[in-house]
Tab-separated table of C-alpha atoms and ligand atoms in Angstrom:
chain	number	residue	atom	x	y	z
A	1	MET	CA	2.642	-16.064	19.049
A	2	ILE	CA	-0.310	-16.037	16.643
A	3	VAL	CA	-1.085	-12.584	15.320
A	4	ALA	CA	-3.789	-11.344	12.957
A	5	GLY	CA	-2.716	-8.585	10.596
A	6	LEU	CA	-5.458	-6.395	9.148
A	7	MET	CA	-5.000	-4.271	6.079
A	8	SER	CA	-7.526	-2.020	4.393
A	9	GLY	CA	-5.734	-0.027	1.733
A	10	THR	CA	-6.357	3.082	-0.307
A	11	SER	CA	-8.372	1.113	-2.867
A	12	ALA	CA	-11.055	0.870	-0.177
A	13	ASP	CA	-11.978	-2.510	-1.630
A	14	GLY	CA	-12.173	-4.184	1.754
A	15	VAL	CA	-10.218	-5.845	4.508
A	16	ASP	CA	-7.448	-8.418	4.249
A	17	VAL	CA	-6.781	-10.567	7.292
A	18	ALA	CA	-3.564	-12.557	7.565
A	19	VAL	CA	-3.061	-14.977	10.426
A	20	VAL	CA	0.630	-15.299	11.099
A	21	ARG	CA	2.646	-17.419	13.504
A	22	LEU	CA	5.706	-15.546	14.757
A	23	ALA	CA	8.855	-16.141	16.766
A	24	GLY	CA	12.163	-14.315	17.260
A	25	ARG	CA	12.577	-10.539	17.271
A	26	ARG	CA	13.433	-7.705	14.962
A	27	TYR	CA	15.432	-8.773	11.909
A	28	ARG	CA	15.666	-12.295	13.263
A	29	THR	CA	11.890	-12.679	13.331
A	30	ARG	CA	10.650	-15.922	11.815
A	31	PHE	CA	7.105	-16.160	10.581
A	32	GLU	CA	4.721	-18.489	8.887
A	33	LEU	CA	1.464	-17.461	7.223
A	34	VAL	CA	-1.295	-19.678	8.603
A	35	ALA	CA	-3.976	-18.300	6.304
A	36	HIS	CA	-5.266	-15.242	4.507
A	37	CYS	CA	-8.886	-14.156	4.104
A	38	ALA	CA	-10.220	-11.195	2.124
A	39	PHE	CA	-13.491	-9.468	2.994
A	40	PRO	CA	-14.950	-6.901	0.602
A	41	TYR	CA	-16.544	-3.881	2.230
A	42	PRO	CA	-20.335	-3.767	1.930
A	43	VAL	CA	-21.212	-1.353	-0.903
A	44	ALA	CA	-22.540	1.377	1.401
A	45	VAL	CA	-19.470	1.165	3.655
A	46	ARG	CA	-17.137	1.455	0.671
A	47	ALA	CA	-19.065	4.502	-0.485
A	48	ALA	CA	-18.780	6.092	2.965
A	49	VAL	CA	-15.047	5.366	3.124
A	50	LEU	CA	-14.423	6.771	-0.354
A	51	LYS	CA	-16.481	9.818	0.469
A	52	ALA	CA	-14.445	10.492	3.605
A	53	MET	CA	-11.143	9.933	1.776
A	54	ASN	CA	-11.981	12.196	-1.130
A	55	ALA	CA	-13.663	14.895	0.879
A	56	LYS	CA	-12.452	18.448	1.148
A	57	SER	CA	-14.658	18.526	4.207
A	58	ILE	CA	-16.691	15.942	6.065
A	59	ALA	CA	-18.957	16.326	9.076
A	60	VAL	CA	-17.059	15.387	12.228
A	61	ASP	CA	-19.947	13.282	13.518
A	62	GLU	CA	-19.813	11.207	10.347
A	63	LEU	CA	-16.061	10.731	10.637
A	64	ALA	CA	-16.342	9.750	14.310
A	65	ARG	CA	-19.069	7.241	13.464
A	66	LEU	CA	-17.050	5.763	10.640
A	67	ASN	CA	-14.093	5.386	13.031
A	68	PHE	CA	-16.181	3.180	15.326
A	69	LEU	CA	-18.059	1.404	12.542
A	70	LEU	CA	-14.846	0.249	10.858
A	71	ALA	CA	-13.659	-1.233	14.146
A	72	GLU	CA	-16.867	-3.308	14.301
A	73	ILE	CA	-16.322	-4.448	10.716
A	74	TYR	CA	-12.683	-5.324	11.395
A	75	ALA	CA	-13.773	-7.320	14.452
A	76	ASP	CA	-16.269	-9.303	12.356
A	77	CYS	CA	-13.548	-10.042	9.799
A	78	VAL	CA	-11.160	-11.366	12.449
A	79	GLN	CA	-13.907	-13.410	14.092
A	80	GLN	CA	-14.946	-14.993	10.811
A	81	THR	CA	-11.331	-15.788	10.016
A	82	GLN	CA	-10.790	-17.398	13.409
A	83	ARG	CA	-13.952	-19.459	13.009
A	84	GLN	CA	-13.101	-20.574	9.493
A	85	LEU	CA	-9.603	-21.651	10.462
A	86	GLY	CA	-10.319	-22.871	13.962
A	87	VAL	CA	-7.483	-20.731	15.315
A	88	THR	CA	-7.353	-18.224	18.166
A	89	CYS	CA	-5.237	-15.145	17.696
A	90	GLU	CA	-3.379	-13.562	20.599
A	91	LEU	CA	-2.785	-10.127	19.139
A	92	VAL	CA	-4.058	-7.974	16.291
A	93	GLY	CA	-2.140	-5.493	14.164
A	94	CYS	CA	-4.600	-3.171	12.496
A	95	HIS	CA	-3.493	-0.670	9.889
A	96	GLY	CA	-6.863	1.060	9.734
A	97	GLN	CA	-8.271	3.037	6.867
A	98	THR	CA	-6.243	6.027	5.780
A	99	ILE	CA	-8.496	9.037	5.504
A	100	TYR	CA	-5.757	11.582	5.076
A	101	HIS	CA	-1.993	11.449	4.800
A	102	GLN	CA	0.410	14.341	4.495
A	103	GLY	CA	3.920	13.093	5.171
A	104	GLN	CA	5.697	16.366	4.516
A	105	ALA	CA	5.263	19.199	7.006
A	106	THR	CA	3.674	22.446	5.869
A	107	GLY	CA	2.923	25.655	7.722
A	108	TYR	CA	-0.224	25.572	9.820
A	109	LEU	CA	-1.215	28.186	12.405
A	110	GLY	CA	2.378	29.166	13.010
A	111	HIS	CA	3.671	25.595	13.270
A	112	HIS	CA	5.189	23.075	10.912
A	113	ILE	CA	2.769	20.180	10.747
A	114	ALA	CA	2.879	16.801	9.001
A	115	CYS	CA	-0.131	14.639	9.745
A	116	THR	CA	-1.925	11.420	9.048
A	117	LEU	CA	-5.242	9.854	9.991
A	118	GLN	CA	-6.018	6.139	10.031
A	119	ILE	CA	-9.396	5.252	11.439
A	120	GLY	CA	-10.926	2.068	12.871
A	121	ASP	CA	-10.707	2.425	16.636
A	122	GLY	CA	-8.307	0.072	18.430
A	123	SER	CA	-10.147	0.027	21.762
A	124	VAL	CA	-13.400	-1.053	20.158
A	125	LEU	CA	-11.617	-3.757	18.190
A	126	ALA	CA	-9.786	-5.032	21.295
A	127	ALA	CA	-13.008	-5.109	23.302
A	128	ARG	CA	-14.908	-7.049	20.644
A	129	LEU	CA	-12.144	-9.615	20.190
A	130	GLY	CA	-10.968	-9.852	23.783
A	131	ILE	CA	-7.319	-9.573	22.746
A	132	PRO	CA	-4.891	-6.638	22.559
A	133	VAL	CA	-4.667	-4.579	19.402
A	134	VAL	CA	-1.835	-2.510	17.995
A	135	SER	CA	-3.112	0.205	15.684
A	136	ASP	CA	-2.207	3.660	14.390
A	137	PHE	CA	1.315	2.729	13.279
A	138	ARG	CA	2.259	5.787	11.271
A	139	PRO	CA	2.367	8.749	13.708
A	140	ALA	CA	5.367	7.438	15.696
A	141	ASP	CA	7.532	7.427	12.576
A	142	MET	CA	6.323	10.912	11.639
A	143	ALA	CA	7.022	12.215	15.131
A	144	ALA	CA	10.595	10.996	14.551
A	145	GLY	CA	10.823	13.057	11.369
A	146	GLY	CA	9.734	10.357	8.908
A	147	LEU	CA	7.031	10.412	6.273
A	148	GLY	CA	5.103	7.725	8.159
A	149	ALA	CA	5.271	5.543	5.049
A	150	PRO	CA	6.087	3.068	3.775
A	151	LEU	CA	6.146	0.698	6.742
A	152	VAL	CA	6.204	-2.579	4.826
A	153	PRO	CA	9.996	-2.439	4.213
A	154	PHE	CA	10.547	-4.079	7.607
A	155	LEU	CA	8.818	-7.201	6.288
A	156	ASP	CA	10.501	-6.838	2.903
A	157	LEU	CA	13.906	-6.943	4.599
A	158	LEU	CA	12.950	-10.074	6.495
A	159	VAL	CA	11.791	-11.868	3.376
A	160	PHE	CA	13.725	-10.561	0.404
A	161	ARG	CA	17.199	-9.528	1.556
A	162	HIS	CA	19.616	-11.744	-0.351
A	163	PRO	CA	23.409	-12.076	-0.132
A	164	LYS	CA	23.925	-12.088	-3.907
A	165	ARG	CA	20.785	-10.708	-5.539
A	166	GLY	CA	19.569	-7.142	-5.571
A	167	ARG	CA	15.813	-7.064	-5.206
A	168	ILE	CA	13.014	-4.625	-5.764
A	169	VAL	CA	9.697	-5.400	-4.127
A	170	GLN	CA	6.762	-3.587	-5.684
A	171	ASN	CA	3.269	-3.495	-4.239
A	172	ILE	CA	0.413	-2.421	-6.470
A	173	GLY	CA	-2.545	-1.403	-4.353
A	174	GLY	CA	-4.448	1.833	-4.842
A	175	ILE	CA	-1.018	3.433	-4.872
A	176	GLY	CA	2.152	1.732	-6.081
A	177	ASN	CA	5.135	1.564	-3.772
A	178	LEU	CA	8.437	-0.213	-3.791
A	179	THR	CA	11.259	-1.297	-1.534
A	180	ALA	CA	14.720	-1.590	-3.055
A	181	ILE	CA	17.162	-3.929	-1.333
A	182	PRO	CA	20.617	-4.154	-2.926
A	183	ALA	CA	22.440	-7.478	-2.582
A	184	ALA	CA	23.712	-8.022	0.987
A	185	ALA	CA	22.261	-4.638	1.972
A	186	GLN	CA	22.668	-3.132	5.394
A	187	THR	CA	19.374	-1.834	6.757
A	188	GLU	CA	20.490	1.755	6.059
A	189	GLN	CA	20.917	0.989	2.360
A	190	VAL	CA	17.288	0.125	1.840
A	191	ARG	CA	15.278	2.621	-0.164
A	192	ALA	CA	11.533	2.801	-0.449
A	193	PHE	CA	9.045	5.187	-1.946
A	194	ASP	CA	5.704	5.410	-3.656
A	195	THR	CA	6.040	4.957	-7.393
A	196	GLY	CA	2.746	6.696	-8.202
A	197	PRO	CA	-0.770	5.474	-8.878
A	198	GLY	CA	-1.306	1.717	-8.625
A	199	ASN	CA	-4.910	0.794	-9.376
A	200	MET	CA	-6.420	4.039	-8.184
A	201	VAL	CA	-6.741	5.828	-11.511
A	202	ILE	CA	-7.652	2.597	-13.339
A	203	ASP	CA	-10.421	1.888	-10.810
A	204	ALA	CA	-11.825	5.411	-11.013
A	205	LEU	CA	-12.005	5.251	-14.820
A	206	CYS	CA	-13.576	1.782	-14.772
A	207	GLU	CA	-16.236	3.070	-12.449
A	208	LYS	CA	-16.892	6.101	-14.610
A	209	PHE	CA	-16.963	4.398	-18.010
A	210	PHE	CA	-18.197	0.915	-17.264
A	211	GLY	CA	-19.775	1.089	-13.804
A	212	LEU	CA	-17.248	-1.507	-12.626
A	213	ALA	CA	-15.097	-1.351	-9.483
A	214	PHE	CA	-11.994	-2.520	-11.390
A	215	ASP	CA	-10.767	-3.822	-14.721
A	216	ASP	CA	-11.014	-7.564	-14.145
A	217	GLY	CA	-7.864	-9.213	-15.462
A	218	GLY	CA	-7.054	-6.021	-17.359
A	219	LYS	CA	-9.362	-7.195	-20.168
A	220	LEU	CA	-10.855	-3.771	-20.889
A	221	ALA	CA	-7.463	-2.054	-21.087
A	222	ALA	CA	-6.275	-4.842	-23.383
A	223	LYS	CA	-8.818	-3.661	-25.969
A	224	GLY	CA	-7.375	-0.158	-26.048
A	225	LYS	CA	-4.333	1.553	-27.463
A	226	VAL	CA	-2.059	3.639	-25.237
A	227	LEU	CA	-2.227	7.368	-25.972
A	228	ASP	CA	1.511	7.993	-25.989
A	229	ALA	CA	1.358	11.776	-25.950
A	230	VAL	CA	-0.870	11.744	-22.855
A	231	LEU	CA	1.389	9.232	-21.145
A	232	THR	CA	4.493	11.339	-21.786
A	233	GLU	CA	2.751	14.476	-20.594
A	234	ARG	CA	1.410	12.759	-17.458
A	235	MET	CA	4.884	11.560	-16.504
A	236	LYS	CA	5.914	15.223	-16.139
A	237	HIS	CA	3.772	15.481	-12.978
A	238	PRO	CA	6.058	16.898	-10.239
A	239	PHE	CA	5.484	13.799	-8.121
A	240	PHE	CA	7.514	11.651	-10.532
A	241	GLN	CA	10.451	14.083	-10.495
A	242	ARG	CA	10.753	14.022	-6.702
A	243	LYS	CA	13.762	12.068	-5.470
A	244	GLY	CA	14.203	10.219	-2.196
A	245	PRO	CA	11.390	9.251	0.146
A	246	ARG	CA	8.002	10.278	-1.216
A	247	THR	CA	4.447	9.246	-0.509
A	248	ALA	CA	1.243	9.568	-2.441
A	249	GLY	CA	-2.423	8.978	-1.823
A	250	ARG	CA	-5.814	10.201	-2.905
A	251	GLU	CA	-4.418	13.667	-2.259
A	252	GLU	CA	-2.191	13.201	-5.343
A	253	PHE	CA	-3.999	10.686	-7.528
A	254	GLY	CA	-7.635	10.942	-6.479
A	255	ARG	CA	-10.662	12.544	-8.058
A	256	GLU	CA	-8.959	15.781	-9.024
A	257	TYR	CA	-6.151	13.959	-10.781
A	258	VAL	CA	-8.571	11.776	-12.743
A	259	ARG	CA	-10.387	14.868	-13.937
A	260	GLU	CA	-7.119	16.321	-15.289
A	261	PHE	CA	-6.200	13.006	-16.836
A	262	LEU	CA	-9.493	12.839	-18.712
A	263	LYS	CA	-9.156	16.401	-19.870
A	264	GLN	CA	-5.793	15.615	-21.339
A	265	CYS	CA	-7.115	12.561	-23.165
A	266	GLY	CA	-9.632	14.793	-24.871
A	267	ARG	CA	-13.361	14.541	-25.384
A	268	ARG	CA	-13.237	12.255	-28.358
A	269	ALA	CA	-10.841	9.677	-26.945
A	270	ASN	CA	-11.999	6.078	-26.877
A	271	LYS	CA	-12.822	4.666	-23.415
A	272	HIS	CA	-10.647	1.623	-23.831
A	273	ASP	CA	-7.735	3.762	-24.999
A	274	ILE	CA	-8.097	5.970	-21.922
A	275	LEU	CA	-8.075	2.920	-19.680
A	276	ALA	CA	-5.071	1.468	-21.507
A	277	THR	CA	-3.274	4.781	-20.988
A	278	ALA	CA	-4.029	4.820	-17.251
A	279	THR	CA	-2.729	1.255	-17.044
A	280	ALA	CA	0.410	2.261	-18.937
A	281	LEU	CA	0.891	5.180	-16.554
A	282	THR	CA	1.159	2.801	-13.608
A	283	ALA	CA	3.546	0.561	-15.555
A	284	ARG	CA	5.688	3.461	-16.796
A	285	SER	CA	5.984	5.022	-13.337
A	286	ILE	CA	7.166	1.665	-11.978
A	287	GLY	CA	9.526	1.228	-14.950
A	288	ASP	CA	11.011	4.688	-14.426
A	289	ALA	CA	11.559	4.046	-10.721
A	290	VAL	CA	13.269	0.727	-11.443
A	291	ARG	CA	15.470	2.275	-14.140
A	292	ARG	CA	16.506	5.049	-11.799
A	293	LEU	CA	17.433	2.551	-9.079
A	294	ALA	CA	19.320	0.374	-11.547
A	295	LYS	CA	21.661	3.281	-12.281
A	296	THR	CA	23.268	3.035	-8.850
A	297	ASP	CA	22.840	-0.630	-7.856
A	298	ARG	CA	22.514	-3.928	-9.662
A	299	TYR	CA	19.075	-5.510	-9.309
A	300	HIS	CA	18.211	-9.062	-10.320
A	301	ASP	CA	14.598	-9.479	-9.234
A	302	LEU	CA	11.401	-7.466	-9.292
A	303	PHE	CA	8.810	-9.036	-7.007
A	304	VAL	CA	5.243	-7.769	-7.253
A	305	SER	CA	2.259	-8.015	-4.928
A	306	GLY	CA	-1.165	-6.481	-4.366
A	307	GLY	CA	-4.403	-6.479	-6.333
A	308	GLY	CA	-2.658	-4.998	-9.367
A	309	THR	CA	-0.930	-8.330	-10.033
A	310	ARG	CA	-4.348	-9.630	-11.131
A	311	ASN	CA	-4.442	-7.083	-13.918
A	312	LEU	CA	-2.670	-9.068	-16.621
A	313	THR	CA	-2.469	-6.148	-19.032
A	314	LEU	CA	-0.668	-4.158	-16.349
A	315	MET	CA	1.677	-7.068	-15.617
A	316	GLU	CA	2.511	-7.417	-19.287
A	317	MET	CA	3.250	-3.701	-19.547
A	318	ILE	CA	5.521	-3.816	-16.494
A	319	GLY	CA	7.289	-6.817	-18.005
A	320	ARG	CA	7.981	-4.777	-21.139
A	321	GLU	CA	9.225	-1.814	-19.062
A	322	VAL	CA	11.915	-3.857	-17.324
A	323	ALA	CA	12.696	-6.335	-20.106
A	324	GLY	CA	15.921	-4.640	-21.144
A	325	LEU	CA	17.334	-4.483	-17.627
A	326	GLY	CA	17.952	-8.176	-17.086
A	327	ILE	CA	15.528	-8.182	-14.169
A	328	GLU	CA	13.309	-11.147	-13.484
A	329	LEU	CA	9.649	-10.237	-12.815
A	330	GLN	CA	7.623	-12.512	-10.565
A	331	PRO	CA	4.913	-12.374	-7.893
A	332	THR	CA	6.014	-12.404	-4.250
A	333	ASP	CA	4.427	-15.871	-4.007
A	334	ALA	CA	7.673	-17.152	-5.497
A	335	ALA	CA	9.443	-16.019	-2.306
A	336	GLY	CA	6.818	-17.566	-0.042
A	337	VAL	CA	4.540	-14.581	0.624
A	338	PRO	CA	1.220	-14.747	-1.258
A	339	SER	CA	0.892	-11.536	-3.233
A	340	GLN	CA	-2.608	-10.745	-1.996
A	341	ALA	CA	-1.686	-11.284	1.675
A	342	LYS	CA	1.608	-9.442	1.905
A	343	GLU	CA	0.451	-6.100	3.286
A	344	ALA	CA	-1.714	-7.769	5.926
A	345	VAL	CA	1.203	-10.018	6.900
A	346	ALA	CA	3.313	-6.878	7.319
A	347	PHE	CA	0.956	-5.442	9.924
A	348	ALA	CA	0.961	-8.690	11.876
A	349	VAL	CA	4.758	-8.589	11.880
A	350	LEU	CA	4.862	-4.913	12.897
A	351	ALA	CA	2.318	-5.388	15.692
A	352	TYR	CA	4.363	-8.299	16.996
A	353	GLN	CA	7.461	-6.069	17.235
A	354	THR	CA	5.511	-3.365	19.036
A	355	TRP	CA	4.071	-5.863	21.481
A	356	HIS	CA	7.655	-6.784	22.372
A	357	ARG	CA	8.695	-3.132	22.531
A	358	LYS	CA	10.848	-3.407	19.450
A	359	ALA	CA	11.254	-0.748	16.791
A	360	SER	CA	10.122	-1.569	13.262
A	361	ASN	CA	10.287	1.502	11.069
A	362	VAL	CA	13.076	1.504	8.502
A	363	PRO	CA	14.609	5.006	8.587
A	364	GLY	CA	16.128	4.612	5.094
A	365	ALA	CA	12.600	4.078	3.811
A	366	THR	CA	10.609	6.694	5.699
A	367	GLY	CA	13.290	9.331	6.249
A	368	ALA	CA	12.913	9.157	10.046
A	369	ASP	CA	15.869	10.270	12.210
A	370	ARG	CA	15.859	7.038	14.166
A	371	GLU	CA	14.230	3.674	14.699
A	372	VAL	CA	11.094	3.861	16.840
A	373	ILE	CA	8.444	1.543	18.237
A	374	LEU	CA	5.347	1.967	16.092
A	375	GLY	CA	1.692	2.142	17.022
A	376	LYS	CA	-0.571	2.298	20.015
A	377	VAL	CA	-1.639	-0.651	22.122
A	378	SER	CA	-5.270	-1.128	23.184
A	379	TYR	CA	-5.750	-3.740	25.909
A	380	ALA	CA	-8.832	-5.871	25.924
B	401	ADP	N1	-9.223	-9.662	-10.755
B	401	ADP	C1	-8.681	-8.446	-10.783
B	401	ADP	N2	-8.332	-7.873	-11.950
B	401	ADP	C2	-7.782	-6.651	-12.008
B	401	ADP	N3	-7.573	-5.890	-10.914
B	401	ADP	C3	-7.891	-6.405	-9.711
B	401	ADP	C4	-8.456	-7.696	-9.567
B	401	ADP	N4	-8.671	-7.929	-8.244
B	401	ADP	C5	-8.256	-6.811	-7.599
B	401	ADP	N5	-7.796	-5.897	-8.468
B	401	ADP	C6	-7.302	-4.555	-8.185
B	401	ADP	O1	-6.681	-4.533	-6.928
B	401	ADP	C7	-7.227	-3.516	-6.098
B	401	ADP	C8	-7.124	-3.916	-4.650
B	401	ADP	O2	-5.790	-4.187	-4.384
B	401	ADP	P1	-5.203	-4.145	-2.923
B	401	ADP	O3	-3.862	-4.767	-2.991
B	401	ADP	O4	-6.196	-4.688	-1.969
B	401	ADP	O5	-5.061	-2.571	-2.732
B	401	ADP	P2	-5.192	-1.689	-1.419
B	401	ADP	O6	-4.061	-2.061	-0.546
B	401	ADP	O7	-5.115	-0.279	-1.938
B	401	ADP	O8	-6.529	-2.013	-0.836
B	401	ADP	C9	-8.635	-3.329	-6.611
B	401	ADP	O9	-9.117	-2.046	-6.329
B	401	ADP	C10	-8.441	-3.570	-8.100
B	401	ADP	O10	-8.045	-2.404	-8.745
B	402	MG	MG1	-7.317	-3.810	-0.407
């Protein structure tokens, strides 16, 4: 079966489409990436998405419109990909754009409520493409007591589980998250959690100081010096102390967080130093997570993926963080999954399971009570 996986992450940079050929089921699924295409959001769309994500309140009509608009944009992306490659997909797995995510339940009107919202309507997408779409993957895991994230560990198990080598698979998107797979791990032994900010704080500072969407290659951060006192202080954030499954988003590391970060750097701090410190924060939070994992299991490899791998300053800092642990750092490309396509591939693989009525959450990763079939199917 040929499936298109669509990912649009918290960076709100755009849409990744992975076309994947799949066979087998569950943990015996075999797949081959046919191609990967990336489509940046038009500037005004990105602004609308960021506004909705960061908003304390947004008009419901605007949110409803954005829900349908994103589906049209996703459809265009899939169509362009199909045309470019000369392939026809049979199914789409669409993550959607996360507008809000609260994995942990809190009191609300006399109930305990955890909730999440990914937009980009599946019915519209299915109608435009004329093929079925699986979307809205997270609620099923949350309804089973999970945090609804991360969902990529299913793919990570397929690709990275190794009989002799313990492996950590780190994605650096807007948020950083990892999957830890000890050597010869049973599915229950897999751990996964968000490590903290990925590119989110770096991007916000780049925008503010330099009017740039991101720090290309990490060149701007390379000119700065890390403010060690700020870094140490920032690592005391309660998020980093939390053990076990944990998720983060713009709720934790968005606009409000950046404001605090800047305040701590002080008025007179140099822009490049501030950026270097934000970059070091991502690296340190990954380093800390890896060190904590290495206390209980032996790990040999740290595979990295996502847009953050293009930030060479960040990569160098991560390398330094794990240097003493005897862990080899390399992009996921080395294991056959291109680092910029991985998340999109994951949603093709998850949609494929759902289409065949197979479960694909990893309870050890999300904290769910059981394995469940993820997502909702829209028929064309
Ligand atoms: N050439 C580059 N140099 C540095 N950072 C980059 C580069 N290209 C992309 N990025 C970073 O990667 C981010 C997008 O990564 P991605 O994996 O798509 O994240 P998400 O899943 O959150 O959308 C951008 O916002 C940017 O911070
Ligand atoms: Mg992206």
